[in-house]
Each structure stands twice: as C-alpha cells, then as structure tokens.
Coordinates of C-alpha atoms in Angstrom, one line a residue:
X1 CA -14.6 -14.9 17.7
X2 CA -18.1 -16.6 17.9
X3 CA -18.9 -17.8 14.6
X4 CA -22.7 -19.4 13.6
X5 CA -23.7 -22.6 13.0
X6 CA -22.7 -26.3 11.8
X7 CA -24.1 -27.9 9.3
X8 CA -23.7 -31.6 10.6
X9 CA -25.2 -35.1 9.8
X10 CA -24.9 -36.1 12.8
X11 CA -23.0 -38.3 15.0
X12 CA -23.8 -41.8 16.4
X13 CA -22.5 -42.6 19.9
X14 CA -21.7 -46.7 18.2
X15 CA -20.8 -45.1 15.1
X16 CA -17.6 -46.3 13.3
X17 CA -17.3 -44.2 10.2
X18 CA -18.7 -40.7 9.9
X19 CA -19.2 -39.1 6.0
X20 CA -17.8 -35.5 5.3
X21 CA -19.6 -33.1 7.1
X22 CA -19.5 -29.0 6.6
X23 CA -20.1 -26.3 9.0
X24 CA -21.2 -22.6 7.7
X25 CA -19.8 -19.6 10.3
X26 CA -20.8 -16.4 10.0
X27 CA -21.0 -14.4 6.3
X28 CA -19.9 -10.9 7.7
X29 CA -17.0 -8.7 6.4
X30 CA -15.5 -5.7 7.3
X31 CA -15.2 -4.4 3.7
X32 CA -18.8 -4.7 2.9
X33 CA -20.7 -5.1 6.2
X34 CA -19.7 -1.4 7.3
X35 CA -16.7 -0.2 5.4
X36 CA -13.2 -0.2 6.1
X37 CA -12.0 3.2 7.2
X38 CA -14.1 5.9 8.6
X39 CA -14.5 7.8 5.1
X40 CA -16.4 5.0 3.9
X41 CA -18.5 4.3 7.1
X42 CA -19.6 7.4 7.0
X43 CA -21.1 7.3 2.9
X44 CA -21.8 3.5 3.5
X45 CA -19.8 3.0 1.1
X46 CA -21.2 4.8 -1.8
X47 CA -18.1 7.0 -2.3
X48 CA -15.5 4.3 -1.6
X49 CA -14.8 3.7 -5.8
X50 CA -13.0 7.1 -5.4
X51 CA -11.7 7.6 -1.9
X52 CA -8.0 9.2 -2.0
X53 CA -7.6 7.3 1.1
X54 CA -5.7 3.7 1.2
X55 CA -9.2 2.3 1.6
X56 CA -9.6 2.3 -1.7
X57 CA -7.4 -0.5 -2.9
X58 CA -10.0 -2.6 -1.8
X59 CA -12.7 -0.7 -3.3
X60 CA -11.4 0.2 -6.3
X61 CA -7.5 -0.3 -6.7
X62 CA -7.4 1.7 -9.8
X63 CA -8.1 4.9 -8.4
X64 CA -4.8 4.2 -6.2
X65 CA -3.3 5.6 -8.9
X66 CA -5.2 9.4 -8.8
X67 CA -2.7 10.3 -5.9
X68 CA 0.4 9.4 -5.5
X69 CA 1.4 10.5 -2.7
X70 CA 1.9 8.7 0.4
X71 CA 0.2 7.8 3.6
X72 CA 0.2 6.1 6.8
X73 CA -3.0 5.5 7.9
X74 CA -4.5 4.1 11.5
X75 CA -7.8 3.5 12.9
X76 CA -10.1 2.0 14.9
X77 CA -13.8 0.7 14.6
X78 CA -16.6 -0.6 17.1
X79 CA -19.6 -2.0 16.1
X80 CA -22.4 -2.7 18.4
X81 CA -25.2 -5.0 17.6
X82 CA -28.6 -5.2 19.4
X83 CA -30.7 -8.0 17.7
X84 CA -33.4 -9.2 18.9
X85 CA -36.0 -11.6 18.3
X86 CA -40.1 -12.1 19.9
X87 CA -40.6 -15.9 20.7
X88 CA -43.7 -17.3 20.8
X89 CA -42.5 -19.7 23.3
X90 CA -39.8 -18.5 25.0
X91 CA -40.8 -13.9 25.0
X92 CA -38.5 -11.1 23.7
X93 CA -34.6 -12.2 23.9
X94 CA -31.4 -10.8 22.7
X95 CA -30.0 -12.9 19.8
X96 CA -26.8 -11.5 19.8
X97 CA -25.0 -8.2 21.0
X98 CA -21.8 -9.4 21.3
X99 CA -19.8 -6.3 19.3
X100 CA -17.3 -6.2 16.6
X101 CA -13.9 -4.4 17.4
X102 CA -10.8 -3.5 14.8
X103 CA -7.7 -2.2 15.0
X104 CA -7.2 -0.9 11.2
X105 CA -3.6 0.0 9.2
X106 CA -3.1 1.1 5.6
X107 CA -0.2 2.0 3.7
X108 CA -0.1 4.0 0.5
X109 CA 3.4 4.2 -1.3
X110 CA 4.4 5.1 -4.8
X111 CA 6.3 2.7 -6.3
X112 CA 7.2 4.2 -9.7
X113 CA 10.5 4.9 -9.0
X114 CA 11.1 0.4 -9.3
X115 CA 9.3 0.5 -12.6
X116 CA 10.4 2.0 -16.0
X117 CA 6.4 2.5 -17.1
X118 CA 6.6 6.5 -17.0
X119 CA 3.4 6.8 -15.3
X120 CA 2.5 6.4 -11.8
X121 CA 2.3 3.1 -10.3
X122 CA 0.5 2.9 -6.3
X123 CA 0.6 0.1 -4.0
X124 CA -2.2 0.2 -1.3
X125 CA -1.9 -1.9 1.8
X126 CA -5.2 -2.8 4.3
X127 CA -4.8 -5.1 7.5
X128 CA -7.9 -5.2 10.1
X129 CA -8.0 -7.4 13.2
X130 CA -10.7 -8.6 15.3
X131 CA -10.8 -7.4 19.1
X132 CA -7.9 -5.1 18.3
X133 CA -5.3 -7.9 17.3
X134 CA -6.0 -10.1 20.1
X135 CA -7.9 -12.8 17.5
X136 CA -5.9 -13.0 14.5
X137 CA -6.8 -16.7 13.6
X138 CA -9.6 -17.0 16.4
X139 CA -12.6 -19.8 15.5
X140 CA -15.5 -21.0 16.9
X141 CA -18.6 -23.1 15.3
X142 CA -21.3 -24.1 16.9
X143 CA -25.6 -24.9 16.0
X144 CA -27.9 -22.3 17.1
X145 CA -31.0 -23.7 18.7
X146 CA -32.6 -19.9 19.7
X147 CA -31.6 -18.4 16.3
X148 CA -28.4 -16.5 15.1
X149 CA -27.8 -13.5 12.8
X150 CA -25.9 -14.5 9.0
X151 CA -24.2 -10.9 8.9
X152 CA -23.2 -9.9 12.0
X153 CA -20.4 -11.7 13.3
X154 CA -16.3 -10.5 13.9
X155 CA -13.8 -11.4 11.4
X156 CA -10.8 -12.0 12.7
X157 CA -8.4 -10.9 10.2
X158 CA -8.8 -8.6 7.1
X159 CA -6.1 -8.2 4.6
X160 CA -6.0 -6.5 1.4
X161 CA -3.5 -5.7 -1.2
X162 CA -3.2 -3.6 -4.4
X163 CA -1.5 -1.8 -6.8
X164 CA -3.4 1.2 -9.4
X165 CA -1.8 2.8 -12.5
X166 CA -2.7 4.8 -15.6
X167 CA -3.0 3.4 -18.9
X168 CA -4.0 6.7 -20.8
X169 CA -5.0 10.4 -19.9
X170 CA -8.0 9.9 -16.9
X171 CA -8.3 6.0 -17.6
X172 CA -6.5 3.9 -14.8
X173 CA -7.0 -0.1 -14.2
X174 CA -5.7 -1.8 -10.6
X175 CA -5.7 -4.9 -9.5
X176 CA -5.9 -6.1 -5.9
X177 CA -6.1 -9.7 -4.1
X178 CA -8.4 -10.4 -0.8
X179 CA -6.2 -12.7 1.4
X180 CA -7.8 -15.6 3.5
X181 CA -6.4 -18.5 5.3
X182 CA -7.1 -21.9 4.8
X183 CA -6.5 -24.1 7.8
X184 CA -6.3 -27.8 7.7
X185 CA -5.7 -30.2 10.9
X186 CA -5.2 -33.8 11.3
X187 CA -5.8 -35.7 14.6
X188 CA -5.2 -39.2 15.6
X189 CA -5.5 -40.8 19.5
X190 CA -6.1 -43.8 21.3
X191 CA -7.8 -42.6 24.4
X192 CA -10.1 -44.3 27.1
X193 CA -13.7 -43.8 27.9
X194 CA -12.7 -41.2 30.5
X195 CA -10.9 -38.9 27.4
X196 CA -7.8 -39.5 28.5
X197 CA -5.7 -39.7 25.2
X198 CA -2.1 -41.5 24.2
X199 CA -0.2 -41.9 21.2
X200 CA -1.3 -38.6 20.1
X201 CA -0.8 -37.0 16.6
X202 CA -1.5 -33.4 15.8
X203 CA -0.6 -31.7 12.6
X204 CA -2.1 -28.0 11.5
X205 CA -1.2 -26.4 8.4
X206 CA -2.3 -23.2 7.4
X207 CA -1.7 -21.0 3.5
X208 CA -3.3 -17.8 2.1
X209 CA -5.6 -18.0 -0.4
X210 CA -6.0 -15.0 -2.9
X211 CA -8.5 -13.9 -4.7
X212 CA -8.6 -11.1 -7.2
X213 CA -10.3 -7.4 -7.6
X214 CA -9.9 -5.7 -10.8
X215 CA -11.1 -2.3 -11.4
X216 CA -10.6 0.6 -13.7
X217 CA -11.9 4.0 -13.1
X218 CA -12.3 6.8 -16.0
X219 CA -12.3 10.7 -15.2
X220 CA -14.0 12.0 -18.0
X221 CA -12.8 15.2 -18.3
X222 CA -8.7 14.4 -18.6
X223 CA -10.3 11.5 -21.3
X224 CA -12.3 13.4 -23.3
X225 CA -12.0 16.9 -22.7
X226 CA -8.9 18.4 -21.2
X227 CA -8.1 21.6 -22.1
X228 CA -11.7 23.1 -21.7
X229 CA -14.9 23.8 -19.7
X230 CA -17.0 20.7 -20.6
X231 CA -20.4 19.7 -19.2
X232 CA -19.1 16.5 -17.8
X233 CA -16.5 18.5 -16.0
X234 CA -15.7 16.5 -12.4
X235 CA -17.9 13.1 -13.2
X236 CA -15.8 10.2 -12.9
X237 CA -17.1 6.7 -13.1
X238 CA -15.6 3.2 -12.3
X239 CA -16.4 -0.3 -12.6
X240 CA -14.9 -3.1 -9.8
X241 CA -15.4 -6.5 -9.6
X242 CA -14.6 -8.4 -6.4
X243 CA -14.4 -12.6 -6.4
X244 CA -15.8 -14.4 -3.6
X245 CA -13.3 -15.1 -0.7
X246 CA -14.0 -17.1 2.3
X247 CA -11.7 -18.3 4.9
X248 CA -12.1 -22.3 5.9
X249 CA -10.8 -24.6 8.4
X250 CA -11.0 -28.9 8.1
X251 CA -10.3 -31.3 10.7
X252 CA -9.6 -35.2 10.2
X253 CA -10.1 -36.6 13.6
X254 CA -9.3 -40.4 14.0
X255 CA -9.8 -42.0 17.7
X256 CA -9.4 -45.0 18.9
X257 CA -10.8 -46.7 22.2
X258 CA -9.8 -49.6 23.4
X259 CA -12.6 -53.1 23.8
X260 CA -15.2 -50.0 22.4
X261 CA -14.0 -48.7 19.3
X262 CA -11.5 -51.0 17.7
X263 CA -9.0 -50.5 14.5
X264 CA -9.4 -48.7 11.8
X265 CA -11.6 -46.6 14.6
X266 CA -13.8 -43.5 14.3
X267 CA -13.7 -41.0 12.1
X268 CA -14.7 -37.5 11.8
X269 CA -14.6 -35.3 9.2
X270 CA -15.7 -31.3 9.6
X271 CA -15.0 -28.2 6.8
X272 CA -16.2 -25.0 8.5
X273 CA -16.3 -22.0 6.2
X274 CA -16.3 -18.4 7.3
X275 CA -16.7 -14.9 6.3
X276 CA -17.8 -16.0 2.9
X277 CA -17.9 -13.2 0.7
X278 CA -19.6 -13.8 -2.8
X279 CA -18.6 -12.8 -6.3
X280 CA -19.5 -9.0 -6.1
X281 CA -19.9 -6.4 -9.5
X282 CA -19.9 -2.9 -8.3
X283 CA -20.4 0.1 -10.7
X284 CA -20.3 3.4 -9.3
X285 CA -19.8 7.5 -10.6
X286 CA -19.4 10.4 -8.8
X287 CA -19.5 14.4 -9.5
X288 CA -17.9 16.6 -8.1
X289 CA -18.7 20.6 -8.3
X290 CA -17.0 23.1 -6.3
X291 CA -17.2 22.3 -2.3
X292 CA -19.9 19.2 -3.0
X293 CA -18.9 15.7 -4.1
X294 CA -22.0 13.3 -5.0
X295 CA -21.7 9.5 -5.4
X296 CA -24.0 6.4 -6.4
X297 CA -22.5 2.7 -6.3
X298 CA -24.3 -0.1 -7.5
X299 CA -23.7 -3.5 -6.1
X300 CA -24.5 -6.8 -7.1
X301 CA -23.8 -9.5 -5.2
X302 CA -23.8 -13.1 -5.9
X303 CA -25.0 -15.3 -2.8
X304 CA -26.9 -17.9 -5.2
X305 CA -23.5 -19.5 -5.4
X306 CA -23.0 -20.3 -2.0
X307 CA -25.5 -23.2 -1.9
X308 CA -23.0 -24.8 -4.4
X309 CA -20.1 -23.9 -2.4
X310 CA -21.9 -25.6 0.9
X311 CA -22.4 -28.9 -0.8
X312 CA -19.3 -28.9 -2.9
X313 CA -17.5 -32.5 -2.5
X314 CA -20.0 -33.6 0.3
X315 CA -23.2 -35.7 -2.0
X316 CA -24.5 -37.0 1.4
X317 CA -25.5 -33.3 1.5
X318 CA -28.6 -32.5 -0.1
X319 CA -30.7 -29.4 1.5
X320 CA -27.6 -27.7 3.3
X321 CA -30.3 -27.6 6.2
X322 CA -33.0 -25.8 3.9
X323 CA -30.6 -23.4 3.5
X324 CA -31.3 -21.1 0.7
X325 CA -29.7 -17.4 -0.8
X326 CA -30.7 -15.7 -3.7
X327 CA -28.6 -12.7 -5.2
X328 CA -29.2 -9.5 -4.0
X329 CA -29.2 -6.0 -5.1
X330 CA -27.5 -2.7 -2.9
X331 CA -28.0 0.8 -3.8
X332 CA -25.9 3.2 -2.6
X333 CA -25.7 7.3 -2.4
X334 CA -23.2 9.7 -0.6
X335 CA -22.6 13.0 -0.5
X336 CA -19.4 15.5 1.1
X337 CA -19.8 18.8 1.7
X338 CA -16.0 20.6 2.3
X339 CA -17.0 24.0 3.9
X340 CA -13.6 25.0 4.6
X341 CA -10.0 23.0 2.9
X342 CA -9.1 19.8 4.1
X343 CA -12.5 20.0 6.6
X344 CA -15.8 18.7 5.5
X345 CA -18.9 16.4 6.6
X346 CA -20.0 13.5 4.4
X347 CA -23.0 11.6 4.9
X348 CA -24.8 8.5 3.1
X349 CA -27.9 6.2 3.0
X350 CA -28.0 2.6 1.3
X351 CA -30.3 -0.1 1.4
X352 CA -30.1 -3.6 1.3
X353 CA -32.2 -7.0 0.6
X354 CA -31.1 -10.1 3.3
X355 CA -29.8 -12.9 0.9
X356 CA -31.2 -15.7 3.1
X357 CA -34.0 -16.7 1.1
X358 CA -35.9 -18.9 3.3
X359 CA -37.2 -18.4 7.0
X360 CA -36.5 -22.0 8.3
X361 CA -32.9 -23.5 8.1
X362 CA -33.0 -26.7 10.6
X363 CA -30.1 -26.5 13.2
X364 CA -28.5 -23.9 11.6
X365 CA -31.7 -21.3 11.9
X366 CA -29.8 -18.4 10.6
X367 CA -31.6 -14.8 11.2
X368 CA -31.2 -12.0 8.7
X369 CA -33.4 -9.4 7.3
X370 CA -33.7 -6.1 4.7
X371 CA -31.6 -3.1 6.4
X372 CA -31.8 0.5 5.4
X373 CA -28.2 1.5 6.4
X374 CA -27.3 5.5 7.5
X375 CA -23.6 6.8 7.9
X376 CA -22.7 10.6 8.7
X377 CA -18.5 11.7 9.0
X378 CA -16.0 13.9 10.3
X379 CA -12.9 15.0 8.5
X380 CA -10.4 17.4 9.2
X381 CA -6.7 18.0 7.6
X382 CA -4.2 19.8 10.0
X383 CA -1.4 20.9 7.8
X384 CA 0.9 21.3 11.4
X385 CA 1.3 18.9 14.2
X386 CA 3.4 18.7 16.8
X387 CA 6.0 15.7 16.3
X388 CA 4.7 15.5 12.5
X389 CA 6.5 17.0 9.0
X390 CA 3.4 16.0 6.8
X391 CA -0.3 17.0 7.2
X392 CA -2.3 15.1 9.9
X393 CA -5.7 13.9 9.0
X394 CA -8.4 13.2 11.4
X395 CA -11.5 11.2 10.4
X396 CA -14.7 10.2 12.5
X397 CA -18.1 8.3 11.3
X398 CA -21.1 6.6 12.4
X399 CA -23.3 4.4 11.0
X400 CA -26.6 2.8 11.9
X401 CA -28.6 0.1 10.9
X402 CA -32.2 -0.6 10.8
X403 CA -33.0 -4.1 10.3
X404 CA -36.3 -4.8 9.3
X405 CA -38.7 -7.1 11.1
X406 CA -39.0 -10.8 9.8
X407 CA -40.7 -14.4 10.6
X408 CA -38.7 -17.3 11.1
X409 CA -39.2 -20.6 12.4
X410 CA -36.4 -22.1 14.7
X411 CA -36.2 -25.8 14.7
X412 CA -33.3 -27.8 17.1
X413 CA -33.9 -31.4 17.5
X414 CA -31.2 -31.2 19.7
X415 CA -33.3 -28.8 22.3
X416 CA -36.5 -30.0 21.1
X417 CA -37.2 -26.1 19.8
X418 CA -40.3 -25.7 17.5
X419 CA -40.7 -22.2 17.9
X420 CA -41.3 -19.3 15.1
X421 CA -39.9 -16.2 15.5
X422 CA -40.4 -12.5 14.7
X423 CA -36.6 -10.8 14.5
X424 CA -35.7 -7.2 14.3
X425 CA -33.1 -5.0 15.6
X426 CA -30.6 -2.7 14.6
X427 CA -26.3 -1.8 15.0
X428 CA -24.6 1.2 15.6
X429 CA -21.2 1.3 14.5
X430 CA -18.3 4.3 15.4
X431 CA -15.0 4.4 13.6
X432 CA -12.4 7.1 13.9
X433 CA -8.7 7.4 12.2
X434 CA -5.6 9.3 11.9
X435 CA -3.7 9.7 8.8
X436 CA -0.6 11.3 7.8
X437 CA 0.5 12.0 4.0
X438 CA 4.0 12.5 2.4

C-alpha cells in the first residue's frame, strides 16, 4: 500500500538525539470514500442508513434489525484513479493512478435465539482488504516532492462489526465498532558505517482499537400510525454518528556505531497515522412509494480535529507543515427504481467540499479538491440457483468522480521544488457482489 507523506523535523547526519516526530499517510476509506458494497456505490451512499444488505451495520447498525434474516455476502471493488496535476515547471503529470482493489465479505445472522429480549436482535459482520487480501497490514510513508492526493489512497484492511434491535414498534437503536490496528516497534543495533548491524533487537506489537457507531432509525408509520393509511406512509428517517478511527504505526529506533556514534547513541522516534477518519454525524430519511425508494443523507464531518490529533504529544510541532482542515459538509440523494421483484436500477449524485484548507503544506504538499460524485447500480434476486437453497442476489455499480480544478504550491527542500500547481482529475470505480439470504 503506498501511503502519503511524513511529517518530519528532520534528521542530522552528527545528530545524537532526535525529538518525536509524526508522519500523516493517506485519509481515504472504503466506507466513506466510495461505499462498501455495490448497493451503496451505486446511491453514493445516500441510501446506505437503510440498506437491507449487511452493509448497513456500518452505516446505520440499527436498521440491522429491519430484517432478520440471514445473508452471506461477497464482493469485489476496483477503483481507478487518474489525477493529474499542470506544472509550471515541470508540464502536465500524473500524480497518482495507482488503483484501489477489495475483496469484500459480510455476514448477517440473527442472534435472538441467545437472548431472552423477545425482539429481534441482528449481528452484521464487514471485512475489506486491500489488493484482494494480499496487504492486510501493508505500510508505506514517504514525503511527496511532486504533490500527492489526501483521499485517494488503499486501505489495507476494513473491519466492521454490529449488532441492531428494536426497542418499540418502528424505533430500533444499534451499535457498531470500527476496528483499526495500532502497531508499535522497537529497534536497537550496533552496526558499522557500511550498515552492517549486530546485537540486534526487534520487538513489534500490534492491538485493535475500537471505536463506536451508534445509530437509531424510526419508521414512522409502525410508530405512529399502524393500522391505517397515513400520509407519512413509507418515510423512515435515521440518525448515525460515527467516531474518528485511524490506524497508526510508531517505531523507536536506537543505533549505535562504533568511534562515530557512541553510547547512549541515536535515536529516532516516528508515529505515522493512516486512514484517519474524523468524527462523522450523519442524518438521513428515505420514502418509499410503490416501485420508487428516495433517499437524502446528510453528513458532517469533523476534519478540524485532525490538526490536534497531528500535534498531539509532539510540542516541537507547531504548523504540522502548514497543514490545515476545516470541517466539511456532504449532501447526498439516491433514488431505486424496482421495475420488476427483486430487479431494479438505483442511481445517486453527492457532492463534496475537500477538507484541506490550505494550498501549500511544505514536504508533505497534499493535493485534494471539491468532487461532485455520480453512482448508477444493478440488482437482481434469482429465487433458484443451481448448487443454492436460498435466493441468489447479484449486485453491480459504478461510480465516478469529478474532481474539481485547484492551485497549489509544492515546496520540497529536499528536491529543491518551488513550483505551483493547478490539479484536477477524476476516478472511476466498479464494484459487483453476490449475496445469498436464509
């Protein structure tokens, strides 16, 4: 996985003690970049808060809880960027076009049979992995002289788990947990000017972190009117909230050269953090009359944060390389049309605000821009297949993206680059799965 840029002090060839330094990798996620399964590529996301599919017990774990029936799901996404920026110094180049690729598996069981609640109680299970399982814990950090995109990158694992139940007639809360690792590793060596190490002592210790989604979703017409024909009929509305998650690795590197660097020797200090995802408030509603289902979400999301999450513990640290992110804003609106039961075409449009504020970040020189986002979808339900006892679903999306064009100025004093910059671009993404319920 090629992850974006370090945010570094520096490093002395004479120097004997080096302060904490922290790298920043690349902010994309699977969930939020694109969407998870096909159903939510395909309506960007704007219909995810009430997708029967596993995908929801990221999006809204409470609406688990509206089918309880089970489901096996498995899929497969590749998403192709073509960014590009126009140098006044150096012409038109390709920035990155290096695609994402994810092998995707969710599980949907009822668990109310372990429970003595008397309602139903849904466990959803999401795992996504980077270059189809061939980088599960795959790093890489690294300054960007020529520029890099914030969004774009792979992530090399996604992991999701959550549970939904009913509380009272149409009102159902879940509750979910994002899982991340957090990787620490310790090296010490005495090695010679030719890098030729002894006495060598490597530990690496990795743990999940969790962090929490709540949610609770409210059909109005099983609330407040079930036995009749109300207005409100089909209209169902939710409410999710989703804390920031990030995965991080730290090294503690001590070396020691002989009659160059003596006792207690040099040390160096790095925390990279990747895939940040900041706290996000999502409120979305949907109607639903006969063959056409209709959805808005609205999604807040809280970048600001991330400048205090950058110099967190590290007070030699005071501009983050001029980096700078304001909160941002994402409307979303899908639609489904089912011509025919269990087949149907969905479609969506969103539109989104980049949350790098500034256009010059030293070193780092992260690229990013405003992107109106498209998705159009496939499904069909086959109630026989050969080799199957339970209906086969097929799903199929794509998505583009239309990334705006913006000015940046690209400093490296390691290159010697002084160049601005005007970036645009955009990504196509296909996804396609195959799901069987029981």
């Amino acid at each position: 996985m090629t992850l974006s840029p370090v945010l570094n002090r520096g490093l002395g060839a004479a120097a004997l003690l080096l302060a904490p330094a922290i790298a920043c990798a690349n902010m994309g996620n699977l969930g939020t970049t694109y969407g998870v399964m096909p159903s939510d590529v395909a309506t960007v996301q704007a219909l995810s808060m009430f997708n029967t599919q596993v995908s929801t017990a990221y999006y809204n774990p409470a609406f688990l809880a509206r089918d309880t029936r089970g489901e096996m799901t498995a899929g497969l996404m590749h998403a192709d960027p073509n960014l590009k920026a126009d140098s006044q110094n150096h012409g038109t180049y390709k920035v990155q076009d290096d695609p994402a690729q994810q092998i995707l598996l969710g599980l949907r069981t009822d668990l109310s049979d372990i429970a003595e609640l008397g309602q139903p109680l849904v466990l959803g299970l999401l795992l996504g992995s980077e270059k189809y399982s061939e980088e599960l814990m795959a790093f890489t950090s690294q300054t960007a002289p020529y520029g890099q995109y914030f969004s774009h990158g792979r992530e090399p694992l996604f992991l999701s788990l959550g549970i939904g139940t009913n509380i009272w007639r149409g009102l159902a809360i879940g509750f979910a947990t994002r899982v991340t690792l957090h990787s620490d590793a310790k090296l010490v060596a005495h090695t010679d000017l030719s890098g030729n190490t002894q006495y060598e002592a490597l530990d690496v210790t990795a743990k999940p972190v969790l962090r929490p989604i709540l949610s609770m979703s409210l059909d109005w017409k099983e609330t407040f009117c079930p036995d009749a024909d109300c207005w409100y009929n089909g209209v169902e509305t939710a409410f999710a909230f989703r804390g920031y998650s990030y995965a991080r690795v730290s090294v503690d590197a001590n070396t020691i050269i002989p009659g160059t660097i003596p006792e207690p020797g040099l040390f160096i200090n790095l925390s990279t953090i990747d895939s940040y995802q900041p706290n996000t408030y999502v409120f979305g509603t949907q109607v639903k009359k006969g063959k056409w289902r209709t959805g808005v979400a609205l999604e807040f999301q809280e970048w600001s944060k991330l400048e205090d999450k950058l110099t967190a513990g590290h007070d030699d640290i005071k501009d983050v390389g001029d980096l700078q992110f304001r909160d941002t804003f994402i409307p979303r609106i899908g639609v489904e049309y089912e011509f025919e039961p269990g087949i149907g075409f969905s479609g969506g449009i969103a539109y989104q605000e980049s949350p790098l504020e500034t256009g010059v970040n030293k070193e780092v020189n992260y690229l990013d821009a405003r992107r109106t986002i498209f998705g159009l979808g496939f499904h069909a339900t086959a109630q026989r297949v050969y080799g199957f006892k339970h209906p086969v679903r097929f799903d199929l999306a794509y998505q583009y993206h239309a990334i705006g064009e913006r000015d940046f100025r690209l400093i490296s004093d390691q290159t010697g680059n002084n160049d601005r910059v005007k970036t645009d671009g955009d990504v196509n993404v296909f996804a396609a799965s195959i799901s069987m319920q029981f």
